[in-house]
Short mmCIF file of C-alpha atoms in Angstrom, two decimals:
data_model
loop_
_atom_site.label_atom_id
_atom_site.label_comp_id
_atom_site.label_asym_id
_atom_site.label_seq_id
_atom_site.Cartn_x
_atom_site.Cartn_y
_atom_site.Cartn_z
CA MET A 1 60.38 28.03 57.97
CA SER A 2 61.12 29.55 54.55
CA THR A 3 61.79 27.38 51.51
CA PRO A 4 65.50 27.35 50.60
CA PRO A 5 66.45 28.84 47.24
CA VAL A 6 66.66 26.52 44.25
CA LEU A 7 69.97 28.09 43.18
CA HIS A 8 72.34 29.66 45.67
CA ILE A 9 75.61 31.11 44.32
CA ARG A 10 78.13 32.74 46.63
CA SER A 11 81.39 34.53 45.75
CA LEU A 12 81.48 33.11 42.23
CA THR A 13 84.78 34.13 40.65
CA LYS A 14 86.25 33.18 37.31
CA THR A 15 89.54 34.53 36.03
CA PHE A 16 91.18 34.10 32.65
CA PRO A 17 94.71 35.18 31.77
CA GLY A 18 94.72 38.95 32.02
CA THR A 19 91.06 39.40 32.95
CA THR A 20 88.51 38.69 35.65
CA ALA A 21 85.24 37.64 34.01
CA LEU A 22 83.36 37.18 37.30
CA ASP A 23 84.33 38.85 40.56
CA THR A 24 82.74 37.39 43.73
CA VAL A 25 79.22 37.35 42.29
CA ASP A 26 76.25 36.32 44.44
CA LEU A 27 73.01 35.07 42.89
CA GLU A 28 69.92 33.46 44.37
CA VAL A 29 66.93 32.03 42.49
CA ARG A 30 63.93 31.26 44.67
CA ASP A 31 61.59 28.31 44.36
CA GLY A 32 58.98 28.96 41.65
CA GLU A 33 60.62 32.22 40.59
CA ILE A 34 61.40 33.63 37.16
CA HIS A 35 64.68 35.40 37.80
CA ALA A 36 66.16 37.56 35.05
CA LEU A 37 69.91 37.95 34.52
CA VAL A 38 70.87 41.04 32.54
CA GLY A 39 73.97 43.01 31.67
CA GLN A 40 75.90 44.37 28.74
CA ASN A 41 77.90 42.04 26.55
CA GLY A 42 81.07 41.35 28.49
CA SER A 43 79.33 41.80 31.84
CA GLY A 44 79.87 38.16 32.83
CA LYS A 45 76.46 36.66 32.03
CA SER A 46 77.79 34.16 29.51
CA THR A 47 80.63 33.14 31.82
CA LEU A 48 78.19 32.55 34.68
CA ILE A 49 76.00 30.36 32.47
CA LYS A 50 79.04 28.43 31.25
CA VAL A 51 80.14 27.82 34.85
CA LEU A 52 76.67 26.47 35.67
CA ALA A 53 76.80 24.27 32.56
CA GLY A 54 80.19 22.85 33.58
CA TYR A 55 82.02 24.43 30.64
CA HIS A 56 84.20 26.66 32.85
CA ARG A 57 85.72 25.69 36.19
CA PRO A 58 85.15 28.43 38.80
CA ASP A 59 88.01 29.77 40.89
CA PRO A 60 88.61 28.37 44.39
CA GLY A 61 86.28 29.84 47.00
CA SER A 62 83.25 29.88 44.70
CA ARG A 63 80.16 28.06 46.01
CA ILE A 64 77.17 26.78 44.02
CA LEU A 65 74.25 25.06 45.74
CA LEU A 66 71.30 23.56 43.86
CA CYS A 67 68.28 22.55 45.92
CA GLY A 68 70.56 22.66 48.97
CA GLU A 69 73.20 20.37 47.46
CA GLN A 70 76.68 21.81 46.97
CA LEU A 71 77.90 21.28 43.43
CA THR A 72 81.40 20.91 42.09
CA HIS A 73 82.71 21.49 38.58
CA GLU A 74 82.51 17.75 38.01
CA THR A 75 78.88 17.38 39.19
CA VAL A 76 77.21 20.61 38.10
CA ALA A 77 76.68 19.78 34.41
CA ALA A 78 75.20 16.34 35.08
CA HIS A 79 72.74 17.37 37.80
CA HIS A 80 69.28 16.17 36.80
CA ARG A 81 67.56 19.22 38.30
CA LEU A 82 69.59 21.73 36.27
CA ARG A 83 68.57 22.05 32.62
CA PHE A 84 69.62 24.48 29.85
CA VAL A 85 68.30 25.95 26.62
CA HIS A 86 71.24 27.79 25.09
CA GLN A 87 70.93 30.58 22.55
CA ASP A 88 71.91 28.32 19.64
CA LEU A 89 69.29 25.76 20.86
CA GLY A 90 71.60 22.80 20.16
CA LEU A 91 69.21 21.23 17.65
CA PHE A 92 69.94 19.32 14.44
CA LEU A 93 67.80 21.17 11.91
CA GLU A 94 68.07 18.42 9.30
CA LEU A 95 66.43 16.03 11.79
CA SER A 96 62.85 15.98 13.07
CA ALA A 97 61.53 16.86 16.51
CA VAL A 98 61.19 13.13 17.18
CA ASP A 99 64.86 12.55 16.38
CA ASN A 100 66.09 15.58 18.32
CA LEU A 101 64.17 14.66 21.47
CA ALA A 102 65.34 11.05 21.25
CA LEU A 103 68.96 12.14 20.92
CA ARG A 104 68.61 14.18 24.12
CA SER A 105 67.23 11.23 26.07
CA GLU A 106 67.20 7.88 24.29
CA PHE A 107 65.52 6.02 21.47
CA LEU A 108 62.77 3.63 22.57
CA THR A 109 63.63 0.16 21.31
CA SER A 110 62.23 -3.34 21.32
CA ALA A 111 64.23 -6.38 20.26
CA GLY A 112 66.94 -4.09 18.97
CA ARG A 113 64.60 -2.04 16.76
CA ILE A 114 63.45 1.56 17.26
CA ARG A 115 59.76 1.81 18.15
CA TRP A 116 58.99 4.75 15.87
CA ARG A 117 55.27 4.89 16.65
CA ARG A 118 55.89 5.04 20.39
CA GLN A 119 58.75 7.49 19.82
CA THR A 120 56.37 9.81 17.94
CA GLU A 121 53.70 9.45 20.64
CA ARG A 122 56.25 10.32 23.31
CA THR A 123 57.30 13.44 21.38
CA LEU A 124 53.67 14.56 21.05
CA GLU A 125 53.20 14.00 24.79
CA LEU A 126 56.23 16.15 25.60
CA LEU A 127 55.02 18.95 23.30
CA ALA A 128 51.36 18.77 24.34
CA ASP A 129 51.71 21.36 27.11
CA PHE A 130 53.27 23.97 24.83
CA ALA A 131 50.33 24.68 22.48
CA VAL A 132 52.44 24.56 19.34
CA ASP A 133 51.28 23.10 16.02
CA LEU A 134 54.24 21.16 14.64
CA ASP A 135 54.77 18.25 12.29
CA VAL A 136 57.05 16.25 14.59
CA ARG A 137 58.28 14.03 11.74
CA ALA A 138 59.36 16.88 9.45
CA PRO A 139 62.91 18.31 9.55
CA LEU A 140 63.20 21.23 11.98
CA SER A 141 64.61 23.30 9.13
CA ALA A 142 60.96 23.68 8.06
CA ALA A 143 59.83 24.82 11.53
CA THR A 144 59.45 28.40 12.68
CA PRO A 145 61.93 29.84 15.21
CA VAL A 146 59.43 29.61 18.06
CA GLN A 147 58.64 25.98 17.19
CA ARG A 148 62.34 25.15 17.32
CA THR A 149 62.67 26.91 20.68
CA VAL A 150 59.73 24.94 22.05
CA VAL A 151 61.37 21.69 20.91
CA ALA A 152 64.58 22.74 22.70
CA ILE A 153 62.64 23.50 25.90
CA ALA A 154 60.78 20.19 25.69
CA ALA A 155 64.08 18.38 25.16
CA ALA A 156 65.60 20.12 28.17
CA LEU A 157 62.66 19.13 30.38
CA ALA A 158 62.43 15.53 29.11
CA GLY A 159 62.55 13.12 32.02
CA TRP A 160 61.79 15.82 34.60
CA ASP A 161 60.05 14.13 37.52
CA GLY A 162 58.55 17.25 39.04
CA GLY A 163 59.73 18.96 42.18
CA ALA A 164 62.20 21.80 42.58
CA GLY A 165 64.70 22.46 39.83
CA LEU A 166 66.10 25.15 37.55
CA LEU A 167 65.70 25.76 33.82
CA VAL A 168 68.19 28.23 32.34
CA LEU A 169 66.93 30.05 29.23
CA ASP A 170 69.65 31.98 27.39
CA GLU A 171 68.23 34.62 24.99
CA PRO A 172 65.27 32.44 23.93
CA THR A 173 63.56 35.25 21.98
CA ALA A 174 66.65 36.86 20.41
CA VAL A 175 65.47 36.40 16.81
CA LEU A 176 61.72 35.96 17.34
CA PRO A 177 59.19 38.45 15.94
CA PRO A 178 56.80 40.07 18.47
CA ALA A 179 53.90 37.62 18.14
CA GLU A 180 56.16 34.57 18.47
CA ALA A 181 58.06 36.16 21.35
CA THR A 182 54.77 36.77 23.17
CA HIS A 183 53.77 33.15 22.59
CA LEU A 184 57.09 31.95 23.98
CA LEU A 185 56.72 34.12 27.09
CA GLU A 186 53.35 32.46 27.70
CA ILE A 187 55.07 29.09 27.40
CA VAL A 188 57.72 30.16 29.91
CA GLU A 189 54.96 31.14 32.34
CA GLY A 190 53.46 27.70 31.81
CA VAL A 191 56.77 26.03 32.63
CA ARG A 192 56.95 28.04 35.86
CA ALA A 193 53.36 27.01 36.69
CA ARG A 194 54.54 23.38 36.62
CA GLY A 195 56.85 24.17 39.53
CA THR A 196 60.09 24.87 37.69
CA SER A 197 62.22 27.87 38.62
CA ILE A 198 63.69 29.77 35.68
CA LEU A 199 66.87 31.78 35.22
CA TYR A 200 66.01 33.99 32.24
CA VAL A 201 68.83 35.68 30.33
CA SER A 202 67.72 38.37 27.88
CA HIS A 203 68.68 41.70 26.34
CA ARG A 204 65.04 42.51 25.68
CA LEU A 205 64.28 44.68 28.66
CA ASP A 206 60.54 44.82 27.96
CA GLU A 207 60.42 41.04 28.33
CA VAL A 208 62.33 41.16 31.59
CA LEU A 209 59.95 43.76 33.00
CA ALA A 210 56.87 41.82 31.86
CA LEU A 211 57.99 38.32 32.84
CA ALA A 212 60.46 38.28 35.72
CA ASP A 213 59.83 38.49 39.45
CA ARG A 214 63.32 39.75 40.24
CA VAL A 215 66.34 40.78 38.21
CA THR A 216 70.08 40.56 38.81
CA VAL A 217 72.27 43.09 36.99
CA LEU A 218 75.94 42.39 36.20
CA ARG A 219 78.44 44.96 34.97
CA GLY A 220 82.11 44.34 34.30
CA GLY A 221 81.97 40.93 35.97
CA LYS A 222 80.54 42.31 39.21
CA LEU A 223 77.12 42.24 40.81
CA VAL A 224 75.46 45.64 40.54
CA GLU A 225 72.12 44.87 42.13
CA THR A 226 69.42 42.26 42.63
CA ARG A 227 65.95 43.71 43.07
CA PRO A 228 62.27 43.13 42.33
CA VAL A 229 61.19 44.11 38.84
CA ALA A 230 58.21 46.03 40.21
CA GLY A 231 58.93 49.75 40.00
CA LEU A 232 61.60 49.44 37.30
CA ASP A 233 61.30 50.75 33.76
CA ALA A 234 63.46 50.09 30.69
CA GLY A 235 65.43 53.31 31.10
CA SER A 236 66.40 52.72 34.73
CA LEU A 237 67.26 49.09 34.03
CA ALA A 238 69.44 50.09 31.07
CA THR A 239 71.19 52.63 33.29
CA LEU A 240 71.94 49.94 35.89
CA MET A 241 73.42 47.79 33.12
CA ALA A 242 75.51 50.49 31.46
CA GLY A 243 76.47 52.66 34.40
CA ASP A 244 75.40 55.73 32.48
CA ASP A 245 72.46 56.91 30.43
CA VAL A 246 71.95 54.75 27.35
CA ASP A 247 69.49 56.22 24.88
CA ALA A 248 66.82 53.51 24.87
CA GLY A 249 64.85 55.54 22.33
CA TYR A 250 67.61 56.01 19.75
CA ARG A 251 66.53 57.38 16.36
CA ALA A 252 68.91 57.84 13.44
CA ASP A 253 66.80 60.73 12.05
CA LEU A 254 68.13 60.26 8.54
CA PRO A 255 66.73 62.54 5.82
CA PRO A 256 64.45 61.07 3.13
CA ALA A 257 66.35 59.63 0.17
CA ASP A 258 63.92 60.97 -2.44
CA GLY A 259 65.75 62.14 -5.55
CA ARG A 260 68.97 60.26 -4.80
CA ARG A 261 70.38 57.69 -7.17
CA VAL A 262 69.00 54.17 -7.03
CA ALA A 263 71.57 51.86 -5.43
CA LEU A 264 69.71 48.57 -5.83
CA THR A 265 66.81 47.40 -7.97
CA ALA A 266 65.10 44.03 -7.54
CA ARG A 267 62.41 42.67 -9.81
CA GLY A 268 60.16 39.62 -9.51
CA LEU A 269 61.77 38.01 -6.47
CA THR A 270 60.37 34.57 -5.73
CA GLY A 271 61.22 31.92 -3.17
CA ARG A 272 59.60 29.65 -0.65
CA TYR A 273 57.63 32.59 0.75
CA LEU A 274 58.19 35.36 -1.83
CA ASP A 275 55.82 35.77 -4.75
CA GLY A 276 57.05 38.36 -7.25
CA VAL A 277 58.44 41.09 -4.98
CA SER A 278 60.00 44.17 -6.61
CA LEU A 279 61.69 47.05 -4.82
CA GLU A 280 64.27 49.82 -5.03
CA VAL A 281 66.58 51.30 -2.41
CA ARG A 282 68.42 54.58 -2.87
CA GLU A 283 71.79 55.88 -1.77
CA GLY A 284 71.75 57.03 1.84
CA GLU A 285 68.54 55.14 2.59
CA VAL A 286 67.91 52.57 5.31
CA LEU A 287 65.03 50.46 4.01
CA GLY A 288 63.26 48.27 6.55
CA ILE A 289 61.49 45.01 5.74
CA ALA A 290 58.76 43.89 8.15
CA GLY A 291 56.36 40.97 8.20
CA LEU A 292 55.03 38.10 10.26
CA PRO A 293 56.59 34.62 9.99
CA GLY A 294 55.90 33.16 6.56
CA SER A 295 55.36 36.58 4.98
CA GLY A 296 58.65 36.48 3.08
CA ALA A 297 60.26 39.29 5.08
CA THR A 298 62.99 37.10 6.57
CA GLU A 299 63.67 35.37 3.26
CA LEU A 300 63.96 38.55 1.18
CA ALA A 301 67.47 39.60 2.20
CA HIS A 302 68.84 36.10 1.62
CA VAL A 303 67.22 35.95 -1.82
CA LEU A 304 68.86 39.28 -2.70
CA ALA A 305 72.21 37.93 -1.52
CA GLY A 306 71.86 34.86 -3.71
CA THR A 307 71.94 32.37 -0.84
CA VAL A 308 68.48 30.81 -1.31
CA ARG A 309 68.48 27.77 -3.57
CA GLY A 310 65.71 27.80 -6.16
CA ALA A 311 64.89 31.50 -5.76
CA GLY A 312 63.97 33.56 -8.81
CA GLY A 313 64.02 37.15 -9.97
CA GLU A 314 66.69 39.69 -10.81
CA VAL A 315 68.80 42.20 -8.89
CA ALA A 316 70.90 45.10 -10.16
CA LEU A 317 73.35 47.36 -8.34
CA GLY A 318 73.34 51.01 -9.40
CA VAL A 319 73.29 51.34 -13.18
CA GLY A 320 74.70 47.85 -13.64
CA PRO A 321 72.87 45.17 -15.60
CA PRO A 322 70.28 42.99 -13.84
CA VAL A 323 71.60 39.63 -12.68
CA PRO A 324 69.54 36.53 -11.83
CA VAL A 325 69.43 36.11 -8.06
CA ALA A 326 70.94 32.66 -8.54
CA LYS A 327 74.13 34.52 -9.50
CA ALA A 328 73.75 37.42 -7.04
CA ALA A 329 76.45 35.96 -4.78
CA ARG A 330 78.93 37.19 -7.38
CA LEU A 331 77.86 40.80 -6.76
CA ASN A 332 79.38 42.96 -4.04
CA LEU A 333 76.23 42.61 -1.93
CA PRO A 334 77.28 41.31 1.51
CA ILE A 335 74.81 40.13 4.12
CA VAL A 336 74.98 40.09 7.93
CA PRO A 337 72.83 37.03 8.79
CA SER A 338 70.53 36.92 11.79
CA ASP A 339 72.20 33.87 13.34
CA ARG A 340 75.84 34.86 13.59
CA LEU A 341 76.78 31.75 15.58
CA ARG A 342 75.48 29.38 12.92
CA ASP A 343 75.92 31.34 9.69
CA ALA A 344 78.73 33.87 10.14
CA ILE A 345 81.29 33.24 12.85
CA LEU A 346 84.22 30.89 12.34
CA PRO A 347 84.56 29.92 16.02
CA SER A 348 87.96 28.25 15.83
CA MET A 349 89.57 31.29 14.20
CA SER A 350 90.81 34.63 15.48
CA VAL A 351 89.19 38.03 15.24
CA ALA A 352 91.59 38.94 12.42
CA GLU A 353 90.87 35.78 10.45
CA ASN A 354 87.12 36.23 10.82
CA LEU A 355 87.32 39.83 9.68
CA SER A 356 89.73 39.47 6.77
CA ILE A 357 88.33 36.31 5.20
CA SER A 358 86.02 38.34 2.93
CA ILE A 359 88.90 40.33 1.38
CA LEU A 360 91.77 37.85 1.15
CA ASP A 361 92.18 38.62 -2.55
CA ARG A 362 93.02 42.23 -1.68
CA LEU A 363 95.49 41.21 1.02
CA ARG A 364 97.64 38.98 -1.13
CA SER A 365 101.01 39.86 -2.55
CA GLY A 366 101.09 37.48 -5.47
CA PRO A 367 100.02 34.04 -4.23
CA VAL A 368 101.06 34.81 -0.63
CA LEU A 369 99.01 36.58 2.03
CA ALA A 370 100.70 39.87 2.95
CA HIS A 371 100.46 39.68 6.74
CA HIS A 372 101.56 43.28 7.30
CA ARG A 373 98.74 44.43 5.01
CA GLU A 374 96.29 42.17 6.84
CA ARG A 375 97.35 43.50 10.26
CA HIS A 376 96.97 47.11 9.12
CA THR A 377 93.57 46.48 7.53
CA VAL A 378 92.21 44.53 10.48
CA ALA A 379 93.42 47.14 12.98
CA ARG A 380 91.75 49.89 10.96
CA TRP A 381 88.41 48.13 10.81
CA MET A 382 88.47 47.06 14.46
CA ALA A 383 88.99 50.70 15.40
CA ASP A 384 86.37 51.89 12.93
CA VAL A 385 83.58 49.70 14.31
CA ARG A 386 84.92 49.91 17.89
CA VAL A 387 85.56 46.22 18.55
CA LYS A 388 86.63 45.52 22.13
CA ALA A 389 89.00 42.55 22.24
CA ALA A 390 92.30 41.54 23.80
CA GLY A 391 93.76 41.88 20.31
CA ALA A 392 93.30 40.90 16.69
CA THR A 393 94.76 37.46 17.38
CA ALA A 394 92.26 36.71 20.16
CA PRO A 395 89.87 33.83 19.36
CA ILE A 396 86.56 35.31 18.28
CA ALA A 397 84.81 32.85 20.60
CA THR A 398 86.19 34.82 23.57
CA LEU A 399 84.41 38.02 22.51
CA SER A 400 81.01 39.12 23.77
CA GLY A 401 78.05 38.80 21.43
CA GLY A 402 78.03 42.50 20.65
CA ASN A 403 81.70 42.52 19.68
CA GLN A 404 81.29 39.37 17.60
CA GLN A 405 78.49 41.15 15.73
CA LYS A 406 80.72 44.17 15.13
CA VAL A 407 83.38 41.89 13.63
CA ILE A 408 80.84 40.37 11.23
CA ILE A 409 79.62 43.83 10.22
CA ALA A 410 83.24 44.93 9.71
CA ARG A 411 83.84 41.84 7.56
CA CYS A 412 81.03 43.01 5.27
CA LEU A 413 82.04 46.68 5.29
CA ALA A 414 85.64 45.75 4.42
CA ARG A 415 84.34 44.73 1.00
CA GLU A 416 83.43 48.41 0.50
CA PRO A 417 79.92 47.73 -0.81
CA ASP A 418 77.42 50.32 -1.99
CA VAL A 419 74.59 48.25 -0.50
CA LEU A 420 74.61 46.23 2.74
CA LEU A 421 72.01 43.68 3.87
CA LEU A 422 71.42 43.39 7.63
CA CYS A 423 69.28 40.69 9.24
CA ASP A 424 68.44 41.22 12.93
CA PRO A 425 71.50 43.47 13.33
CA ALA A 426 71.16 43.83 17.10
CA ALA A 427 69.92 40.35 18.03
CA GLY A 428 71.30 39.15 21.35
CA VAL A 429 73.35 42.25 22.15
CA ASP A 430 73.10 44.57 25.14
CA PRO A 431 71.69 48.13 24.99
CA ALA A 432 75.09 49.82 24.71
CA ALA A 433 76.24 47.53 21.89
CA ARG A 434 72.85 47.93 20.22
CA GLN A 435 73.22 51.70 20.22
CA ALA A 436 76.78 51.43 18.87
CA ILE A 437 75.53 49.24 16.00
CA TYR A 438 72.70 51.68 15.28
CA GLU A 439 75.15 54.57 15.15
CA MET A 440 77.43 52.57 12.85
CA VAL A 441 74.54 51.93 10.43
CA ALA A 442 73.47 55.57 10.51
CA GLU A 443 77.04 56.73 9.81
CA ARG A 444 77.19 54.56 6.69
CA ALA A 445 73.86 55.88 5.44
CA ARG A 446 74.98 59.47 5.95
CA VAL A 447 77.94 58.95 3.61
CA GLY A 448 75.73 57.46 0.90
CA MET A 449 75.59 53.71 1.54
CA ALA A 450 72.21 52.04 1.01
CA LEU A 451 71.16 49.52 3.66
CA ILE A 452 68.33 47.01 3.82
CA VAL A 453 67.34 45.89 7.33
CA THR A 454 65.10 42.92 8.10
CA SER A 455 64.43 42.29 11.77
CA ALA A 456 62.11 40.45 14.12
CA ASP A 457 62.74 43.32 16.55
CA ILE A 458 60.60 46.26 15.49
CA GLY A 459 62.88 48.47 17.58
CA ASP A 460 65.60 48.03 14.94
CA LEU A 461 63.26 49.36 12.25
CA LEU A 462 62.09 52.29 14.38
CA ALA A 463 65.65 53.28 15.23
CA LEU A 464 67.11 53.16 11.73
CA CYS A 465 64.70 53.17 8.84
CA THR A 466 63.57 56.02 6.63
CA ARG A 467 61.09 53.71 4.90
CA VAL A 468 59.55 50.34 5.83
CA LEU A 469 57.98 47.82 3.46
CA VAL A 470 55.48 45.44 5.05
CA LEU A 471 55.15 41.97 3.51
CA ALA A 472 52.30 39.48 3.76
CA GLY A 473 51.73 36.36 1.71
CA GLY A 474 54.91 36.96 -0.25
CA HIS A 475 53.84 40.42 -1.47
CA ILE A 476 54.59 44.01 -0.46
CA VAL A 477 51.28 45.16 0.98
CA ARG A 478 52.13 48.39 2.77
CA GLU A 479 54.79 51.10 2.70
CA LEU A 480 55.40 53.22 5.80
CA THR A 481 57.35 56.47 5.80
CA GLY A 482 58.05 59.32 8.18
CA PRO A 483 55.50 59.59 11.03
CA GLY A 484 53.97 56.26 9.97
CA ILE A 485 57.04 54.36 11.19
CA THR A 486 55.92 53.73 14.77
CA GLU A 487 55.72 50.53 16.78
CA HIS A 488 51.93 50.64 16.66
CA GLY A 489 51.96 51.47 12.95
CA VAL A 490 54.29 48.61 12.01
CA ILE A 491 52.51 46.01 14.17
CA ARG A 492 49.09 47.14 12.94
CA ALA A 493 50.24 47.01 9.31
CA MET A 494 51.65 43.49 9.74
CA GLU A 495 48.61 42.11 11.55
CA GLU A 496 45.95 43.81 9.41
CA THR A 497 47.52 42.78 6.12
CA GLU A 498 47.94 39.21 7.35
CA LEU A 499 44.20 39.01 7.99
CA THR A 500 43.09 40.49 4.65
#
C-alpha cells in the first residue's frame, strides 16, 4: 500500500474582486519529496502559499489535506506539521539568533528568570545540523544572508518531533550569491534527509532542476503541469511558465562606453568592507560589481548613495564638485535596494503613492499636491515601465513581485537621474519580468544613462554589463570586459582573488 501524500490539494480556488488568483488548482507533495512550485509573478504562487499559511481563506469547494487530515482556514496556519520560511524571513535583525529562536517558540525560564545559558545551548543545538558558523549572541544584522536564512529554517523547525510534515521555503536564495546559494541547497537536502517534505518556491530555474524531484507550474492562476524534473531544462521550464519562448539567455549587447563622458567618479570609498575603492562610470555604460560576501561588493552601491553610516570617500556626478559620501544622499543618485520588501516598498500605500513619493516637490502647486499632475505622471511612468496593476490606486501589496520591482525602478527613474544604482534588480521575479527589467535597463543605457549594478545573481551581470569590477577584501582586484564577462570568468575571478 502506497504512502499517502504529505500535502494533498484539490480544486483550490481563490477569488478577489474582479480577479481569480487561483482556479481549481491541484497539488500533491509526496512523503520525503522536494517539490518545486514555479510560475511567473502573478501566476498564483504567492496566493497559494498565503492560503496554506492561513492568510487567505480559500473559496468553497477547495480541499487541503495534510498528512491525511483535512484542514480548514481556521486550522491550517496552526498545524504543527506545516512550517514556513517566507521570503522576508520574519527575523528581527537587531536581535540575536538566540532571541529570534526564543521568540518563535518560548524563552526557557526558571523562577521567573530567563535561563540564558540554556537558551544559548538550545540555539546551538538547533543550528548544529546546518554547518553554519554563527555568533548566536550577536545581532543578526551582522550575519550573512545565508546565516539569516539558516536561522529562519531552524526557527521554523523548532519543536519538530520527527515524522511526516511539510516545510514551505519561499524564495530562500533570492538574494544569495552563488556560493551561499549552493550551501543553502545542501542544507535543504539535509532537511529532506531528516524526513521532512519540502515545497520549494523559486524563480531560479537552475536550482529547481538541481534540487527538486518534481515541479508544478502555475500560469494565470491555473495548473499548467506537474511532472518530474528529470528531462527538463531551463528553456523548456521557462516556456511552461510563460506560455511562449522567453529568452533565458538575454544579452543587452551594449557598445563599449570608451570615450564617452564620465557620469560618476568615486574616490577613496571606505566602509565596513570597503578599503579605499575608486571607480568611474561613463554615460551609456552598465557597470557591474561582483564579489563574494564580505568583499565590499554589496556595500559599494549603498556607500555611493550615502546610506551607510560612517562610510568615507567622495563621489561626483558629471563635472560637478566631489561631495563626501556622508552627504551623497543630497545628490540625484537614486538606488534600487536588493530587499524591496524591507527597504523600498511602503506596503500600506497605493501604487501611485509608492511611485510619486520621490518627486512630491515637483508635483506640488504651491503647498498643495496637484493631484491631476500626480495622476498624469504616475500613469506615464506605469506605462513606461509596463506595470501590470488593477490601477494606480491599487495597494502595492496586491501586485506581484515583478510589478512591485518595476514600481520601485519607476520611482527612481522619475527623478530623472543621470546615474542609477541597482542592487539585485531581478531578485525574486519570474523569467518574463526579469527579461522586462533587463530590457528597461538596456533602454536607459542606450539613451545615455549610466547604471551601476551589484547582484548576487551573476546572470544579471552577464545580461547587462559592459564592464564588471571584481572586489575582494575591500579592493577592486579584477576588471572584466567584453568576452571576459562570462559566468565562468566572473566566478573564477571572485574565487581566485578571494584566495590570494
